Amino acid sequence: MITGTTRLFAILADPVGHVQAPQMINTWFEAHQIDGIFVPLHVHLDDLQTVVQGLRALHNLDGLVITMPHKTAMAALCDEVGAAARAIGSVNTVRRTPEGRLIGDMFDGHGFVAGLEGQGITPQGQRILLLGAGGAATAIALALFEAGAATLTIANRTQAKAEALQACVQAAHPGAQIEVGAPDPRGHDMVINATSLGMKPGDALPIDTALLDPTMTAVEIITKPEFTPWLDQARKLGCRTHIGRHMLQAQIDQMARFMLGHDAGA
């Protein structure tokens, strides 16, 4: 039951219709007997700073989840960020203190790997093609090498962003075998779509699916639709597929606890 003492939490996104965090975090709140409600907020990128400034003054707001396209911009709007967010340059979870300070951190990378491992997929020893070079892609790239990936190829529309991601990973993992390349899955064991392509009807495919073969694992981070067009084609070709929901599910506990600022009694 929502009352005057119920604490508020929200996800900032654009678009917002695809997000699954509200139902998952509200279920977590119920299971942990937290008097809180989590809602979606549709915020355009140009309005993000104005919205965040207003949220600072909302005294019954305790936390935010940040998703595309706001992760990188939100890092600059926080008063403090954790080590992972600092290394990556983006945040996906924010805690609001009683004084209105915003503390951000990033759980995408470890959540992504945990989601894979929860489905019996390991990055260890894998040759991986990563599509995209934004905040989520950066977190994923760093976590893949922590998990023992053999090689990583980054393919992104803007080569400068791909090169910046390459430099970031090599700074954290000096021995990492990482290169900037084309969105060509041949010679790779795993293909990860960390772009927003597939979220909207009519989006271009992030990859030429004719180049896939059944030995590859096709991985998505988009949660809705559950099977994006390229992932659906990969499934029909006989590839092992991994949907975006697993990454989110693996992060829910971490994000909820961070927003609350304690162990929630569990």
Short mmCIF file of C-alpha atoms in Angstrom, two decimals:
data_model
loop_
_atom_site.label_atom_id
_atom_site.label_comp_id
_atom_site.label_asym_id
_atom_site.label_seq_id
_atom_site.Cartn_x
_atom_site.Cartn_y
_atom_site.Cartn_z
CA MET A 1 0.00 0.00 0.00
CA ILE A 2 1.33 3.44 -0.95
CA THR A 3 1.17 5.93 1.92
CA GLY A 4 2.72 9.24 2.85
CA THR A 5 5.75 7.39 4.20
CA THR A 6 6.41 5.39 1.03
CA ARG A 7 9.85 6.11 -0.43
CA LEU A 8 10.16 6.88 -4.15
CA PHE A 9 12.54 5.38 -6.71
CA ALA A 10 12.59 5.79 -10.49
CA ILE A 11 14.25 4.82 -13.74
CA LEU A 12 15.23 7.58 -16.18
CA ALA A 13 15.03 6.48 -19.81
CA ASP A 14 14.24 7.58 -23.38
CA PRO A 15 12.24 5.74 -24.64
CA VAL A 16 10.72 4.28 -21.52
CA GLY A 17 8.13 1.76 -22.74
CA HIS A 18 10.63 -1.11 -22.90
CA VAL A 19 11.96 -0.91 -19.33
CA GLN A 20 11.48 -3.91 -17.05
CA ALA A 21 13.25 -2.61 -13.95
CA PRO A 22 10.04 -1.23 -12.32
CA GLN A 23 8.25 -4.56 -12.04
CA MET A 24 11.43 -6.39 -11.02
CA ILE A 25 12.51 -3.89 -8.36
CA ASN A 26 8.98 -3.53 -7.00
CA THR A 27 8.90 -7.32 -6.62
CA TRP A 28 12.24 -7.10 -4.79
CA PHE A 29 10.86 -4.39 -2.49
CA GLU A 30 7.84 -6.55 -1.67
CA ALA A 31 10.00 -9.59 -0.95
CA HIS A 32 12.22 -7.56 1.37
CA GLN A 33 9.32 -5.68 3.02
CA ILE A 34 10.57 -2.27 1.82
CA ASP A 35 8.03 0.57 1.91
CA GLY A 36 9.01 1.85 -1.54
CA ILE A 37 7.64 2.26 -5.04
CA PHE A 38 9.67 2.25 -8.26
CA VAL A 39 8.30 4.06 -11.33
CA PRO A 40 9.44 4.85 -14.91
CA LEU A 41 10.22 8.47 -15.85
CA HIS A 42 10.44 9.40 -19.54
CA VAL A 43 13.19 12.01 -19.85
CA HIS A 44 14.70 13.36 -23.07
CA LEU A 45 18.48 13.77 -23.04
CA ASP A 46 18.22 17.56 -23.50
CA ASP A 47 16.06 17.75 -20.36
CA LEU A 48 18.15 15.45 -18.16
CA GLN A 49 20.00 18.16 -16.24
CA THR A 50 16.79 20.06 -15.47
CA VAL A 51 14.98 16.92 -14.34
CA VAL A 52 17.87 15.77 -12.15
CA GLN A 53 18.09 19.17 -10.49
CA GLY A 54 14.41 18.90 -9.59
CA LEU A 55 14.83 15.35 -8.28
CA ARG A 56 17.53 16.55 -5.88
CA ALA A 57 14.83 18.59 -4.12
CA LEU A 58 12.37 15.69 -3.88
CA HIS A 59 12.77 14.74 -0.22
CA ASN A 60 11.02 11.37 -0.40
CA LEU A 61 13.13 10.19 -3.35
CA ASP A 62 15.92 7.76 -2.43
CA GLY A 63 17.28 6.41 -5.68
CA LEU A 64 17.39 6.22 -9.46
CA VAL A 65 18.23 3.63 -12.09
CA ILE A 66 19.69 5.11 -15.26
CA THR A 67 19.43 3.54 -18.70
CA MET A 68 19.89 4.51 -22.36
CA PRO A 69 20.72 7.16 -23.38
CA HIS A 70 21.53 8.79 -20.03
CA LYS A 71 24.29 6.69 -18.42
CA THR A 72 27.26 8.78 -19.52
CA ALA A 73 25.59 12.16 -19.06
CA MET A 74 24.37 11.18 -15.58
CA ALA A 75 27.92 10.52 -14.36
CA ALA A 76 28.73 14.23 -14.75
CA LEU A 77 25.59 15.20 -12.79
CA CYS A 78 26.48 13.13 -9.71
CA ASP A 79 28.29 14.59 -6.72
CA GLU A 80 30.25 11.38 -6.22
CA VAL A 81 30.76 8.16 -8.16
CA GLY A 82 32.18 4.78 -7.25
CA ALA A 83 35.33 3.19 -8.62
CA ALA A 84 33.59 1.24 -11.40
CA ALA A 85 31.63 4.28 -12.57
CA ARG A 86 34.77 6.42 -12.45
CA ALA A 87 36.73 3.96 -14.61
CA ILE A 88 33.88 3.59 -17.09
CA GLY A 89 32.67 7.20 -17.14
CA SER A 90 29.01 6.33 -16.71
CA VAL A 91 26.52 5.28 -14.05
CA ASN A 92 23.41 3.13 -14.02
CA THR A 93 22.36 3.50 -10.38
CA VAL A 94 22.16 6.59 -8.15
CA ARG A 95 21.51 6.99 -4.44
CA ARG A 96 20.05 10.31 -3.24
CA THR A 97 21.16 11.25 0.27
CA PRO A 98 18.84 13.10 2.69
CA GLU A 99 20.84 16.26 1.88
CA GLY A 100 20.10 15.90 -1.84
CA ARG A 101 23.56 14.69 -2.87
CA LEU A 102 23.66 12.14 -5.70
CA ILE A 103 26.05 9.18 -5.46
CA GLY A 104 26.34 7.03 -8.58
CA ASP A 105 27.87 3.70 -9.50
CA MET A 106 27.84 1.19 -12.34
CA PHE A 107 26.65 -2.42 -12.10
CA ASP A 108 26.23 -3.26 -15.80
CA GLY A 109 29.50 -5.13 -16.24
CA HIS A 110 29.34 -7.51 -13.30
CA GLY A 111 25.61 -7.91 -13.82
CA PHE A 112 26.20 -8.85 -17.46
CA VAL A 113 28.78 -11.52 -16.62
CA ALA A 114 26.68 -12.85 -13.74
CA GLY A 115 23.72 -13.10 -16.11
CA LEU A 116 25.78 -15.11 -18.59
CA GLU A 117 27.17 -17.42 -15.92
CA GLY A 118 23.71 -17.92 -14.47
CA GLN A 119 22.71 -19.42 -17.82
CA GLY A 120 25.78 -21.64 -18.02
CA ILE A 121 27.74 -19.38 -20.41
CA THR A 122 31.29 -18.36 -19.54
CA PRO A 123 33.35 -15.64 -21.25
CA GLN A 124 36.57 -17.41 -20.25
CA GLY A 125 38.71 -18.17 -23.28
CA GLN A 126 36.14 -16.73 -25.68
CA ARG A 127 36.83 -14.59 -28.76
CA ILE A 128 34.19 -11.89 -28.47
CA LEU A 129 32.76 -9.27 -30.82
CA LEU A 130 31.22 -6.33 -28.94
CA LEU A 131 28.85 -4.07 -30.89
CA GLY A 132 28.73 -0.57 -29.39
CA ALA A 133 31.02 1.64 -27.33
CA GLY A 134 28.73 3.47 -24.91
CA GLY A 135 28.49 3.25 -21.14
CA ALA A 136 27.06 -0.27 -21.01
CA ALA A 137 29.57 -1.52 -23.59
CA THR A 138 32.46 -0.09 -21.58
CA ALA A 139 31.29 -1.76 -18.38
CA ILE A 140 30.80 -5.05 -20.23
CA ALA A 141 34.22 -4.89 -21.91
CA LEU A 142 36.01 -4.40 -18.59
CA ALA A 143 34.06 -7.19 -16.93
CA LEU A 144 34.68 -9.60 -19.82
CA PHE A 145 38.44 -9.40 -19.31
CA GLU A 146 38.02 -9.75 -15.56
CA ALA A 147 36.14 -12.96 -16.38
CA GLY A 148 38.94 -14.27 -18.59
CA ALA A 149 37.88 -13.42 -22.16
CA ALA A 150 40.61 -14.30 -24.68
CA THR A 151 40.10 -11.51 -27.22
CA LEU A 152 37.70 -8.64 -27.81
CA THR A 153 36.86 -6.79 -31.01
CA ILE A 154 34.93 -3.51 -30.66
CA ALA A 155 32.73 -2.42 -33.56
CA ASN A 156 31.07 0.98 -33.33
CA ARG A 157 29.68 3.50 -35.83
CA THR A 158 32.00 6.18 -34.44
CA GLN A 159 35.55 4.85 -34.55
CA ALA A 160 36.84 7.45 -32.09
CA LYS A 161 34.48 6.11 -29.40
CA ALA A 162 35.61 2.57 -30.11
CA GLU A 163 39.25 3.64 -29.79
CA ALA A 164 38.49 5.42 -26.52
CA LEU A 165 36.92 2.22 -25.18
CA GLN A 166 39.95 0.25 -26.35
CA ALA A 167 42.26 2.62 -24.46
CA CYS A 168 40.09 2.43 -21.32
CA VAL A 169 40.20 -1.37 -21.28
CA GLN A 170 43.93 -1.52 -21.99
CA ALA A 171 44.58 0.90 -19.12
CA ALA A 172 42.71 -1.40 -16.75
CA HIS A 173 43.99 -4.65 -18.29
CA PRO A 174 47.43 -3.95 -19.85
CA GLY A 175 47.70 -7.43 -21.35
CA ALA A 176 44.23 -7.44 -22.91
CA GLN A 177 43.97 -8.61 -26.52
CA ILE A 178 41.57 -5.95 -27.77
CA GLU A 179 41.16 -4.27 -31.14
CA VAL A 180 38.81 -1.97 -33.03
CA GLY A 181 37.23 -3.68 -36.03
CA ALA A 182 34.19 -4.18 -38.23
CA PRO A 183 30.86 -5.69 -37.14
CA ASP A 184 31.88 -9.02 -38.65
CA PRO A 185 31.23 -12.06 -36.45
CA ARG A 186 33.48 -14.42 -38.41
CA GLY A 187 36.32 -15.71 -36.26
CA HIS A 188 34.46 -15.00 -32.99
CA ASP A 189 32.78 -17.30 -30.49
CA MET A 190 30.38 -14.75 -29.02
CA VAL A 191 28.62 -11.67 -30.43
CA ILE A 192 27.20 -9.09 -28.01
CA ASN A 193 24.84 -6.31 -29.08
CA ALA A 194 25.42 -3.42 -26.66
CA THR A 195 23.77 -0.84 -28.96
CA SER A 196 20.16 0.34 -28.89
CA LEU A 197 19.49 -1.14 -32.35
CA GLY A 198 16.53 -3.47 -32.13
CA MET A 199 14.63 -1.52 -29.52
CA LYS A 200 12.44 0.32 -32.04
CA PRO A 201 10.49 -1.20 -34.95
CA GLY A 202 12.33 -0.62 -38.20
CA ASP A 203 15.79 -0.34 -36.62
CA ALA A 204 18.64 -1.55 -38.79
CA LEU A 205 20.23 -4.83 -37.74
CA PRO A 206 23.44 -4.28 -35.74
CA ILE A 207 25.16 -7.04 -37.71
CA ASP A 208 24.86 -8.97 -40.96
CA THR A 209 23.23 -12.11 -39.60
CA ALA A 210 24.15 -14.06 -42.76
CA LEU A 211 27.70 -14.12 -41.36
CA LEU A 212 26.68 -15.93 -38.18
CA ASP A 213 27.12 -19.67 -37.78
CA PRO A 214 25.58 -22.11 -35.29
CA THR A 215 28.77 -22.40 -33.23
CA MET A 216 28.41 -18.80 -32.05
CA THR A 217 26.62 -17.45 -28.98
CA ALA A 218 24.46 -14.40 -29.73
CA VAL A 219 23.93 -12.08 -26.76
CA GLU A 220 21.58 -9.12 -26.32
CA ILE A 221 21.33 -6.47 -23.58
CA ILE A 222 18.00 -4.97 -24.73
CA THR A 223 15.18 -6.27 -22.54
CA LYS A 224 12.19 -5.48 -24.74
CA PRO A 225 11.50 -6.97 -27.18
CA GLU A 226 12.82 -10.11 -25.57
CA PHE A 227 14.10 -11.31 -28.94
CA THR A 228 15.30 -8.41 -31.05
CA PRO A 229 15.23 -9.05 -34.83
CA TRP A 230 18.91 -9.99 -35.06
CA LEU A 231 18.72 -12.24 -32.00
CA ASP A 232 15.65 -13.94 -33.43
CA GLN A 233 17.50 -14.58 -36.69
CA ALA A 234 20.49 -15.93 -34.76
CA ARG A 235 18.19 -18.33 -32.94
CA LYS A 236 16.72 -19.54 -36.24
CA LEU A 237 20.25 -20.14 -37.55
CA GLY A 238 20.92 -22.43 -34.60
CA CYS A 239 23.07 -20.09 -32.49
CA ARG A 240 22.82 -20.23 -28.74
CA THR A 241 21.03 -17.04 -27.68
CA HIS A 242 21.06 -15.04 -24.46
CA ILE A 243 18.39 -12.40 -23.82
CA GLY A 244 18.89 -9.02 -22.12
CA ARG A 245 16.63 -9.80 -19.19
CA HIS A 246 19.29 -12.04 -17.62
CA MET A 247 21.68 -9.10 -17.29
CA LEU A 248 19.02 -6.98 -15.58
CA GLN A 249 17.91 -9.78 -13.26
CA ALA A 250 21.49 -10.29 -12.09
CA GLN A 251 21.78 -6.60 -11.18
CA ILE A 252 18.47 -6.08 -9.37
CA ASP A 253 19.71 -7.05 -5.92
CA GLN A 254 22.89 -4.97 -6.29
CA MET A 255 21.05 -1.89 -7.54
CA ALA A 256 18.28 -2.06 -4.95
CA ARG A 257 20.72 -2.37 -2.06
CA PHE A 258 22.85 0.48 -3.39
CA MET A 259 19.83 2.82 -3.66
CA LEU A 260 18.75 1.95 -0.14
CA GLY A 261 22.26 2.36 1.22
CA HIS A 262 22.06 -0.72 3.43
CA ASP A 263 21.53 -4.47 3.33
CA ALA A 264 17.73 -4.19 3.50
CA GLY A 265 17.69 -6.78 6.28
CA ALA A 266 18.37 -9.68 3.91
#
